[in-house]
Amino acid sequence: MSHGDIGAAATRDELFGAPATLRRRLEGDAGIGQLGGYTKAVEWGCLDRHPFKGEVRLQGEKPRDRYVEDWEVIECLSLVPHRIKGSVVAIQAYVRIKLMTGMARGDLLRLTMANLKEDGIHIQRHKTVGKTGKRTIYQWTPDLRAAVEMAKAVRPVLSAFLFCTRKGEGYMDETTGECHTWKSMWQRFMDRVLSETQVKTRFTEHDLRAKCASDASTLEQARALLSHADARTTEAIYRRKPEVVQPLSGLKQ
């Protein structure tokens, strides 16, 4: 079924059959989801939310090019928290660490005290643990150590996790791979940023990861920070600053 077929379908039943049939097909056929079936299912009330929207980039989709400026980061970090220990200060510590390391959300939220070693922060990228098995050590700097200490200090309770809930649990649900509570916290944080600071354009956590890669002095440093096995991924998706070139000399008359 093509995009045109989906767009021309008059009703849900004409396209997929009864709601129960639709749900079974969506659960078993990723291709339908890629062709827009999930969006229609949400529209018709058969699913609560699109399971992939904002989570994956389909082949051929243009990569994001949002570059977060330094002043926007400063505005975010200047947001006044309502509580000494709460979501705002936790996210501000998280932002500081992400900008210095470029760590992916899943890796950053999975950090425990065991990852914090004498020579730095040790991680194995969760996304590629069964593929490349890429391991990275982020060496300590005064700023990185200070950001980690800040994250520790603002936790609501003592926990093995660097970022934890009020129950001391990590934010990642290892069964689903989701972190809904953290995502909600981030959305509320960004809502406040947009309403209480000079920042007017929303950005994502992924955009901060891209900022780290873009601000790195070389492509190789960016690749290493993001724990990529292939620099082509880093270059195509995460390096978002314009290329600076030296113009040729003018014609001599």
XYZ file of N, CA and C in Angstrom:
759
model
N 0.841 -1.197 0.000
C 0.000 0.000 0.000
C 0.874 1.244 0.000
N 0.590 2.202 -0.861
C 1.416 3.398 -1.002
C 0.889 4.527 -0.140
N 1.667 5.623 -0.055
C 1.219 6.818 0.647
C -0.087 7.326 0.044
N -0.181 7.259 -1.283
C -1.392 7.727 -1.942
C -2.600 6.904 -1.560
N -2.419 5.588 -1.445
C -3.521 4.720 -1.038
C -4.012 5.092 0.344
N -3.060 5.332 1.252
C -3.435 5.677 2.622
C -4.165 7.005 2.648
N -3.637 7.991 1.906
C -4.258 9.308 1.917
C -5.639 9.283 1.298
N -5.880 8.379 0.321
C -7.161 8.332 -0.369
C -8.198 7.518 0.383
N -7.782 6.726 1.354
C -8.722 5.885 2.082
C -9.714 6.750 2.838
N -11.006 6.449 2.694
C -12.032 7.298 3.301
C -12.208 7.003 4.774
N -12.087 5.761 5.166
C -12.351 5.388 6.551
C -11.310 4.408 7.037
N -11.289 4.253 8.351
C -10.381 3.293 8.962
C -10.690 1.885 8.488
N -11.971 1.528 8.448
C -12.335 0.162 8.093
C -11.964 -0.158 6.650
N -12.085 0.836 5.742
C -11.708 0.596 4.356
C -10.217 0.322 4.236
N -9.441 0.950 5.107
C -7.992 0.817 5.011
C -7.479 -0.438 5.692
N -7.931 -0.685 6.936
C -7.337 -1.774 7.711
C -8.353 -2.772 8.265
N -9.631 -2.452 8.175
C -10.606 -3.311 8.807
C -10.995 -2.774 10.172
N -11.582 -3.624 10.982
C -12.050 -3.212 12.306
C -10.879 -2.834 13.204
N -11.122 -2.084 14.299
C -10.047 -1.649 15.189
C -9.148 -2.766 15.684
N -9.738 -3.904 16.059
C -8.923 -5.013 16.568
C -7.981 -5.525 15.480
N -8.487 -5.581 14.256
C -7.650 -6.016 13.139
C -6.522 -5.028 12.898
N -6.864 -3.756 12.969
C -5.858 -2.712 12.780
C -4.745 -2.843 13.800
N -5.113 -3.037 15.059
C -4.101 -3.137 16.105
C -3.177 -4.325 15.858
N -3.751 -5.473 15.473
C -2.934 -6.658 15.215
C -1.971 -6.395 14.059
N -2.458 -5.733 13.022
C -1.603 -5.480 11.860
C -0.487 -4.499 12.201
N -0.819 -3.500 12.997
C 0.205 -2.527 13.374
C 1.278 -3.164 14.232
N 0.871 -4.055 15.128
C 1.833 -4.706 16.008
C 2.722 -5.671 15.239
N 2.235 -6.194 14.131
C 2.999 -7.216 13.428
C 3.640 -6.770 12.136
N 3.372 -5.534 11.707
C 3.862 -5.106 10.402
C 4.471 -3.724 10.499
N 5.807 -3.685 10.654
C 6.494 -2.397 10.780
C 6.357 -1.586 9.501
N 6.198 -2.266 8.365
C 6.085 -1.549 7.103
C 4.889 -0.630 7.064
N 3.765 -1.074 7.636
C 2.581 -0.235 7.657
C 2.852 1.021 8.462
N 3.568 0.852 9.591
C 3.894 2.014 10.416
C 4.729 3.004 9.641
N 5.682 2.507 8.849
C 6.535 3.389 8.063
C 5.741 4.129 6.999
N 4.645 3.562 6.540
C 3.856 4.196 5.486
C 2.771 5.109 6.029
N 2.739 5.294 7.335
C 1.786 6.243 7.891
C 0.645 5.609 8.650
N 0.623 4.275 8.757
C -0.477 3.622 9.459
C -0.564 4.004 10.918
N 0.584 4.176 11.579
C 0.566 4.538 12.995
C -0.071 5.912 13.186
N 0.249 6.840 12.304
C -0.327 8.180 12.415
C -1.837 8.124 12.289
N -2.325 7.350 11.318
C -3.765 7.200 11.147
C -4.401 6.525 12.356
N -3.706 5.536 12.927
C -4.250 4.820 14.080
C -4.435 5.758 15.260
N -3.481 6.675 15.471
C -3.613 7.663 16.542
C -4.776 8.596 16.243
N -4.873 9.030 14.991
C -5.946 9.939 14.575
C -7.317 9.321 14.815
N -7.433 8.007 14.574
C -8.709 7.328 14.739
C -8.967 6.874 16.174
N -8.000 7.053 17.059
C -8.195 6.667 18.447
C -7.909 5.217 18.750
N -7.304 4.501 17.807
C -6.997 3.090 18.034
C -5.697 2.908 18.805
N -4.822 3.893 18.759
C -3.589 3.893 19.543
C -3.494 5.218 20.282
N -2.906 5.182 21.486
C -2.782 6.398 22.282
C -1.747 7.350 21.712
N -0.668 6.787 21.161
C 0.399 7.645 20.637
C 1.151 6.912 19.541
N 1.845 7.671 18.732
C 2.684 7.101 17.676
C 3.934 6.517 18.328
N 4.182 5.218 18.187
C 5.298 4.584 18.897
C 6.674 4.992 18.401
N 6.761 5.542 17.180
C 8.070 5.873 16.628
C 8.290 7.361 16.435
N 7.231 8.160 16.497
C 7.365 9.582 16.178
C 8.359 10.249 17.112
N 9.357 10.891 16.542
C 10.374 11.564 17.330
C 11.452 10.642 17.852
N 11.322 9.333 17.589
C 12.279 8.368 18.119
C 13.210 7.824 17.041
N 12.724 7.727 15.816
C 13.544 7.172 14.746
C 13.502 8.095 13.538
N 14.513 8.005 12.705
C 14.565 8.778 11.465
C 14.520 7.796 10.312
N 13.463 7.884 9.503
C 13.306 6.954 8.402
C 14.327 7.248 7.311
N 14.667 6.211 6.554
C 15.634 6.357 5.478
C 15.167 7.428 4.503
N 16.066 8.351 4.172
C 15.726 9.414 3.246
C 15.250 10.681 3.924
N 14.928 10.617 5.214
C 14.488 11.803 5.936
C 15.686 12.709 6.217
N 15.503 14.003 6.013
C 16.592 14.957 6.193
C 16.978 15.053 7.663
N 18.272 14.973 7.990
C 18.700 15.112 9.390
C 18.370 16.503 9.918
N 18.171 16.608 11.224
C 17.932 17.909 11.842
C 19.174 18.779 11.690
N 18.947 20.080 11.608
C 20.080 20.996 11.500
C 20.061 22.066 12.591
N 19.255 21.852 13.622
C 19.171 22.828 14.719
C 20.489 22.855 15.473
N 21.117 24.020 15.503
C 22.338 24.194 16.284
C 22.008 25.080 17.469
N 22.241 24.577 18.676
C 21.960 25.325 19.901
C 23.126 26.273 20.164
N 22.822 27.554 20.216
C 23.857 28.565 20.435
C 24.286 28.587 21.904
N 25.501 29.077 22.142
C 26.021 29.154 23.511
C 25.102 29.973 24.413
N 24.592 31.088 23.906
C 23.751 31.944 24.740
C 22.460 31.235 25.144
N 21.969 30.329 24.287
C 20.756 29.581 24.619
C 21.027 28.612 25.771
N 22.208 28.006 25.753
C 22.590 27.115 26.852
C 22.697 27.906 28.150
N 23.324 29.073 28.083
C 23.466 29.916 29.273
C 22.097 30.292 29.832
N 21.156 30.598 28.956
C 19.794 30.915 29.397
C 19.167 29.722 30.125
N 19.348 28.528 29.573
C 18.790 27.321 30.203
C 19.390 27.090 31.585
N 20.695 27.298 31.680
C 21.378 27.049 32.949
C 21.093 28.136 33.976
N 20.546 29.261 33.522
C 20.216 30.346 34.451
C 18.777 30.275 34.947
N 18.007 29.313 34.433
C 16.622 29.152 34.871
C 16.591 28.874 36.369
N 15.803 29.644 37.096
C 15.768 29.525 38.556
C 14.892 28.342 38.956
N 15.439 27.373 39.687
C 14.640 26.214 40.119
C 13.696 26.585 41.251
N 12.575 25.874 41.328
C 11.629 26.091 42.418
C 12.072 25.377 43.694
N 12.885 24.332 43.520
C 13.354 23.558 44.668
C 14.864 23.368 44.569
N 15.511 23.243 45.727
C 16.960 23.023 45.751
C 17.299 21.699 45.092
N 16.490 20.685 45.390
C 16.657 19.378 44.763
C 15.391 19.098 43.966
N 15.507 19.116 42.676
C 14.335 18.901 41.843
C 14.719 18.697 40.403
N 13.703 18.639 39.553
C 13.939 18.299 38.155
C 14.770 19.346 37.418
N 14.578 20.628 37.737
C 15.304 21.679 37.012
C 16.806 21.572 37.240
N 17.213 21.480 38.495
C 18.651 21.409 38.778
C 19.245 20.091 38.286
N 18.463 19.022 38.321
C 18.946 17.740 37.795
C 19.183 17.846 36.288
N 18.249 18.466 35.583
C 18.402 18.613 34.136
C 19.540 19.569 33.806
N 19.722 20.598 34.610
C 20.838 21.517 34.363
C 22.186 20.809 34.522
N 22.288 19.934 35.505
C 23.513 19.139 35.653
C 23.669 18.186 34.474
N 22.564 17.605 34.060
C 22.544 16.687 32.911
C 23.015 17.402 31.642
N 22.521 18.614 31.434
C 22.901 19.398 30.256
C 24.398 19.677 30.260
N 24.932 20.034 31.421
C 26.366 20.316 31.521
C 27.197 19.092 31.119
N 26.805 17.930 31.642
C 27.552 16.703 31.331
C 27.416 16.341 29.858
N 26.204 16.462 29.321
C 25.980 16.110 27.914
C 26.786 17.002 26.984
N 26.871 18.288 27.295
C 27.604 19.201 26.422
C 29.104 18.936 26.443
N 29.608 18.391 27.548
C 31.040 18.096 27.631
C 31.395 16.733 27.055
N 30.457 15.794 27.125
C 30.759 14.423 26.707
C 30.052 13.996 25.421
N 28.904 14.597 25.132
C 28.129 14.165 23.975
C 27.446 12.830 24.176
N 27.371 12.362 25.408
C 26.779 11.053 25.679
C 25.312 10.998 25.257
N 24.901 9.865 24.719
C 23.507 9.658 24.361
C 22.660 9.583 25.624
N 21.383 9.917 25.487
C 20.494 9.935 26.645
C 20.475 8.595 27.371
N 20.352 7.509 26.623
C 20.289 6.201 27.263
C 21.524 5.879 28.069
N 22.687 6.278 27.571
C 23.937 6.019 28.290
C 24.070 6.924 29.506
N 23.659 8.175 29.363
C 23.778 9.131 30.464
C 22.829 8.784 31.605
N 21.600 8.393 31.267
C 20.630 8.049 32.306
C 20.923 6.699 32.953
N 21.748 5.891 32.320
C 22.118 4.598 32.902
C 23.378 4.682 33.768
N 23.997 5.844 33.844
C 25.224 5.974 34.627
C 24.977 5.659 36.097
N 25.860 4.855 36.672
C 25.821 4.560 38.102
C 27.166 4.936 38.708
N 27.242 4.831 40.011
C 28.498 5.152 40.683
C 29.630 4.247 40.192
N 29.283 3.054 39.728
C 30.306 2.124 39.234
C 30.966 2.625 37.956
N 30.274 3.495 37.216
C 30.853 4.055 35.990
C 31.853 5.171 36.272
N 31.802 5.705 37.495
C 32.659 6.839 37.849
C 33.929 6.309 38.488
N 34.965 6.214 37.698
C 36.212 5.620 38.172
C 37.288 6.689 38.345
N 38.428 6.271 38.837
C 39.489 7.219 39.174
C 39.959 8.025 37.969
N 39.988 7.380 36.802
C 40.516 8.075 35.623
C 39.446 8.721 34.759
N 38.171 8.529 35.109
C 37.120 9.154 34.324
C 35.815 8.375 34.364
N 34.914 8.728 33.452
C 33.617 8.058 33.345
C 33.737 6.958 32.295
N 33.497 5.717 32.709
C 33.608 4.570 31.806
C 32.214 4.172 31.318
N 32.052 4.062 30.006
C 30.772 3.585 29.481
C 31.003 2.590 28.349
N 29.997 1.756 28.138
C 29.895 0.968 26.915
C 28.555 1.331 26.311
N 28.562 1.874 25.102
C 27.327 2.365 24.502
C 26.264 1.284 24.488
N 25.128 1.573 25.126
C 24.054 0.600 25.223
C 23.499 0.251 23.846
N 23.432 1.243 22.973
C 22.841 1.046 21.647
C 23.622 0.048 20.807
N 24.936 -0.013 21.000
C 25.767 -0.874 20.148
C 26.444 -1.995 20.921
N 25.928 -2.296 22.128
C 26.587 -3.299 22.961
C 26.650 -4.654 22.264
N 25.653 -4.965 21.435
C 25.651 -6.242 20.729
C 26.258 -6.177 19.344
N 26.772 -4.997 18.970
C 27.347 -4.817 17.629
C 28.838 -4.530 17.748
N 29.176 -3.243 17.854
C 30.595 -2.883 17.922
C 31.168 -3.058 19.321
N 30.295 -3.018 20.350
C 30.769 -3.123 21.728
C 31.644 -1.945 22.127
N 31.400 -0.806 21.492
C 32.238 0.377 21.684
C 32.296 0.799 23.150
N 33.513 0.973 23.662
C 33.733 1.443 25.033
C 34.456 2.784 24.988
N 34.099 3.655 25.920
C 34.697 4.988 25.969
C 34.997 5.366 27.408
N 36.122 6.039 27.614
C 36.456 6.622 28.916
C 36.542 8.131 28.728
N 35.669 8.852 29.406
C 35.720 10.310 29.386
C 36.597 10.749 30.554
N 37.778 11.218 30.243
C 38.719 11.586 31.291
C 38.193 12.775 32.098
N 38.545 12.750 33.366
C 38.094 13.827 34.242
C 38.745 15.150 33.862
N 37.936 16.189 33.874
C 38.414 17.566 33.842
C 37.763 18.246 35.038
N 38.263 19.374 35.473
C 37.616 20.061 36.601
C 36.138 20.352 36.340
N 35.802 20.773 35.124
C 34.407 21.096 34.811
C 33.528 19.852 34.793
N 34.035 18.756 34.225
C 33.249 17.524 34.183
C 33.041 16.979 35.584
N 34.069 16.998 36.389
C 33.937 16.506 37.763
C 32.938 17.362 38.546
N 32.986 18.674 38.340
C 32.061 19.571 39.038
C 30.618 19.298 38.624
N 30.388 19.035 37.333
C 29.039 18.747 36.853
C 28.520 17.437 37.427
N 29.383 16.430 37.518
C 28.987 15.146 38.102
C 28.676 15.312 39.586
N 29.485 16.083 40.289
C 29.229 16.325 41.707
C 27.918 17.077 41.895
N 27.622 17.983 40.983
C 26.352 18.701 41.023
C 25.191 17.729 40.855
N 25.319 16.809 39.896
C 24.269 15.814 39.668
C 24.059 14.947 40.904
N 25.137 14.566 41.551
C 25.031 13.770 42.780
C 24.291 14.541 43.865
N 24.654 15.808 44.013
C 24.133 16.612 45.117
C 22.643 16.895 45.005
N 22.116 16.945 43.785
C 20.712 17.325 43.619
C 19.788 16.121 43.495
N 20.310 14.918 43.652
C 19.432 13.744 43.625
C 18.458 13.798 44.797
N 17.210 13.383 44.594
C 16.225 13.431 45.681
C 16.538 12.469 46.822
N 17.233 11.377 46.510
C 17.638 10.395 47.522
C 18.992 9.825 47.111
N 19.661 9.176 48.055
C 20.899 8.483 47.710
C 20.565 7.296 46.814
N 21.369 7.092 45.793
C 21.076 6.038 44.828
C 22.355 5.599 44.144
N 22.311 4.410 43.570
C 23.436 3.946 42.760
C 23.492 4.708 41.444
N 22.350 5.292 41.028
C 22.273 6.012 39.761
C 22.674 7.471 39.935
N 23.328 8.005 38.912
C 23.690 9.420 38.943
C 22.448 10.288 38.799
N 21.487 9.831 38.005
C 20.201 10.512 37.860
C 19.121 9.517 38.270
N 18.320 9.889 39.245
C 17.366 8.917 39.787
C 16.037 9.571 40.136
N 15.029 8.736 40.276
C 13.703 9.174 40.699
C 13.675 9.325 42.217
N 12.539 9.754 42.732
C 12.396 9.907 44.181
C 12.493 8.571 44.907
N 12.315 7.488 44.170
C 12.455 6.152 44.757
C 13.885 5.638 44.640
N 14.761 6.443 44.066
C 16.145 6.021 43.904
C 16.379 5.126 42.709
N 15.378 4.998 41.852
C 15.495 4.134 40.682
C 15.993 4.933 39.479
N 16.569 4.234 38.515
C 16.981 4.888 37.283
C 15.770 5.238 36.434
N 15.947 6.159 35.517
C 14.829 6.597 34.679
C 14.557 5.656 33.514
N 15.529 4.837 33.135
C 15.336 3.948 31.993
C 14.543 2.710 32.396
N 13.508 2.411 31.638
C 12.768 1.166 31.796
C 13.444 0.142 30.888
N 14.172 -0.784 31.476
C 14.954 -1.726 30.674
C 14.079 -2.716 29.915
N 12.821 -2.843 30.311
C 11.915 -3.739 29.593
C 11.514 -3.146 28.251
N 11.226 -1.842 28.261
C 10.757 -1.173 27.048
C 11.832 -0.319 26.377
N 12.896 -0.011 27.127
C 13.909 0.894 26.599
C 13.473 2.344 26.615
N 12.374 2.633 27.304
C 11.820 3.985 27.347
C 12.187 4.692 28.651
N 12.000 6.004 28.659
C 12.223 6.803 29.872
C 11.164 7.898 29.916
N 9.907 7.501 30.023
C 8.786 8.431 29.914
C 8.829 9.528 30.970
N 9.193 9.173 32.206
C 9.240 10.180 33.268
C 10.266 11.253 32.945
N 11.431 10.823 32.486
C 12.473 11.789 32.132
C 12.031 12.665 30.957
N 11.404 12.068 29.961
C 10.933 12.842 28.811
C 9.931 13.906 29.248
N 9.050 13.546 30.183
C 8.079 14.516 30.692
C 8.789 15.647 31.429
N 9.803 15.297 32.225
C 10.592 16.311 32.925
C 11.245 17.259 31.929
N 11.813 16.698 30.871
C 12.477 17.521 29.862
C 11.480 18.471 29.188
N 10.303 17.961 28.856
C 9.296 18.803 28.214
C 8.878 19.951 29.121
N 8.684 19.671 30.407
C 8.318 20.740 31.352
C 9.455 21.748 31.481
N 10.688 21.242 31.499
C 11.850 22.122 31.579
C 11.888 23.048 30.365
N 11.704 22.493 29.181
C 11.738 23.304 27.972
C 10.574 24.287 27.926
N 9.429 23.901 28.444
C 8.292 24.826 28.509
C 8.658 26.051 29.338
N 9.321 25.831 30.462
C 9.749 26.947 31.302
C 10.831 27.774 30.612
N 11.752 27.104 29.956
C 12.815 27.821 29.239
C 12.210 28.771 28.210
N 11.224 28.285 27.453
C 10.624 29.100 26.399
C 9.786 30.241 26.954
N 9.212 30.046 28.124
C 8.341 31.081 28.691
C 9.071 32.052 29.615
N 10.228 31.644 30.169
C 10.892 32.472 31.175
C 12.277 32.974 30.769
N 12.753 32.585 29.597
C 14.069 33.049 29.144
C 13.943 33.657 27.748
N 15.065 34.063 27.193
C 15.078 34.654 25.859
C 15.089 33.607 24.748
N 15.182 32.330 25.114
C 15.156 31.256 24.113
C 13.746 31.150 23.538
N 13.617 31.167 22.234
C 12.304 31.150 21.595
C 12.057 29.914 20.732
N 13.097 29.172 20.450
C 12.953 27.982 19.609
C 13.325 26.743 20.408
N 12.392 25.822 20.495
C 12.612 24.600 21.272
C 13.749 23.775 20.669
N 14.491 23.102 21.521
C 15.501 22.157 21.044
C 15.397 20.870 21.846
N 15.972 19.819 21.308
C 15.884 18.498 21.919
C 17.193 18.133 22.602
N 17.141 17.068 23.389
C 18.376 16.547 23.983
C 19.347 16.118 22.883
N 18.792 15.584 21.815
C 19.617 15.141 20.691
C 20.346 16.325 20.063
N 19.709 17.491 20.072
C 20.356 18.693 19.549
C 21.553 19.088 20.408
N 21.483 18.824 21.704
C 22.622 19.113 22.582
C 23.775 18.159 22.291
N 23.448 16.923 22.003
C 24.479 15.952 21.612
C 25.150 16.417 20.317
N 24.335 16.937 19.412
C 24.877 17.458 18.158
C 25.719 18.709 18.397
N 25.334 19.512 19.369
C 26.135 20.706 19.680
C 27.525 20.300 20.152
N 27.589 19.272 20.977
C 28.884 18.787 21.446
C 29.752 18.379 20.259
N 29.153 17.647 19.324
C 29.906 17.209 18.143
C 30.305 18.391 17.271
N 29.404 19.360 17.155
C 29.679 20.524 16.313
C 30.764 21.411 16.904
N 30.809 21.491 18.226
C 31.785 22.360 18.888
C 33.158 21.710 19.026
N 33.232 20.404 18.805
C 34.528 19.719 18.880
C 35.471 20.296 17.832
N 36.755 20.347 18.164
C 37.718 21.000 17.274
C 37.938 20.241 15.973
N 37.776 18.921 16.005
C 37.966 18.118 14.793
C 36.866 17.069 14.682
N 36.688 16.537 13.486
C 35.720 15.467 13.275
C 36.096 14.243 14.091
N 37.363 13.932 14.190
C 37.799 12.765 14.950
C 37.477 12.924 16.428
N 37.675 14.122 16.973
C 37.314 14.340 18.373
C 35.811 14.192 18.557
N 35.031 14.713 17.623
C 33.576 14.586 17.696
C 33.161 13.123 17.649
N 33.759 12.362 16.734
C 33.443 10.931 16.624
C 33.736 10.203 17.922
N 34.888 10.501 18.525
C 35.280 9.830 19.762
C 34.357 10.209 20.913
N 34.001 11.480 21.015
C 33.109 11.922 22.082
C 31.758 11.221 22.002
N 31.238 11.084 20.792
C 29.923 10.476 20.619
C 29.979 8.952 20.572
N 31.187 8.390 20.726
C 31.382 6.932 20.715
C 30.894 6.299 19.418
N 31.087 6.993 18.316
C 30.716 6.444 17.017
C 31.849 5.580 16.466
N 31.476 4.484 15.840
C 32.480 3.649 15.187
C 32.861 4.225 13.827
N 31.932 4.955 13.216
C 32.142 5.484 11.870
C 31.950 6.996 11.879
N 32.967 7.733 11.489
C 32.903 9.198 11.492
C 31.888 9.731 10.489
N 31.479 8.918 9.527
C 30.505 9.395 8.543
C 29.168 9.710 9.201
N 28.789 8.929 10.207
C 27.564 9.216 10.947
C 27.691 10.543 11.677
N 28.829 10.747 12.316
C 29.076 11.991 13.042
C 28.979 13.184 12.106
N 29.614 13.067 10.958
C 29.666 14.171 9.995
C 28.290 14.474 9.416
N 27.545 13.444 9.058
C 26.277 13.636 8.353
C 25.166 14.152 9.252
N 25.156 13.738 10.514
C 24.015 14.023 11.379
C 24.332 15.000 12.502
N 25.548 14.967 13.028
C 25.834 15.696 14.264
C 26.688 16.953 14.097
N 27.431 17.059 13.031
C 28.258 18.257 12.828
C 27.400 19.300 12.106
N 26.900 20.276 12.847
C 25.875 21.169 12.303
C 26.327 22.607 12.080
N 27.547 22.926 12.418
C 28.026 24.279 12.150
C 28.326 24.436 10.663
N 28.122 25.639 10.130
C 28.485 25.865 8.722
C 29.982 25.658 8.514
N 30.341 25.188 7.348
C 31.753 25.029 7.020
C 32.363 26.398 6.727
N 33.474 26.693 7.347
C 34.168 27.966 7.138
C 35.245 27.761 6.081
N 35.205 28.559 5.033
C 36.161 28.403 3.936
C 36.876 29.721 3.664
N 38.090 29.611 3.188
C 38.883 30.781 2.809
C 38.643 31.076 1.333
N 38.142 32.259 0.990
C 37.896 32.560 -0.422
C 39.202 32.692 -1.203
N 39.108 32.532 -2.508
C 40.268 32.695 -3.368
C 40.650 34.172 -3.479
N 41.859 34.409 -3.882
C 42.306 35.786 -4.092
C 41.601 36.382 -5.305
N 41.385 37.686 -5.267
C 40.752 38.350 -6.396
C 41.696 38.462 -7.584
N 41.132 38.707 -8.742
C 41.937 38.868 -9.948
C 42.806 40.115 -9.840
N 44.013 39.981 -10.233
C 44.929 41.125 -10.201
C 44.881 41.826 -11.557
N 44.686 43.111 -11.534
C 44.577 43.888 -12.777
C 45.861 44.666 -13.053
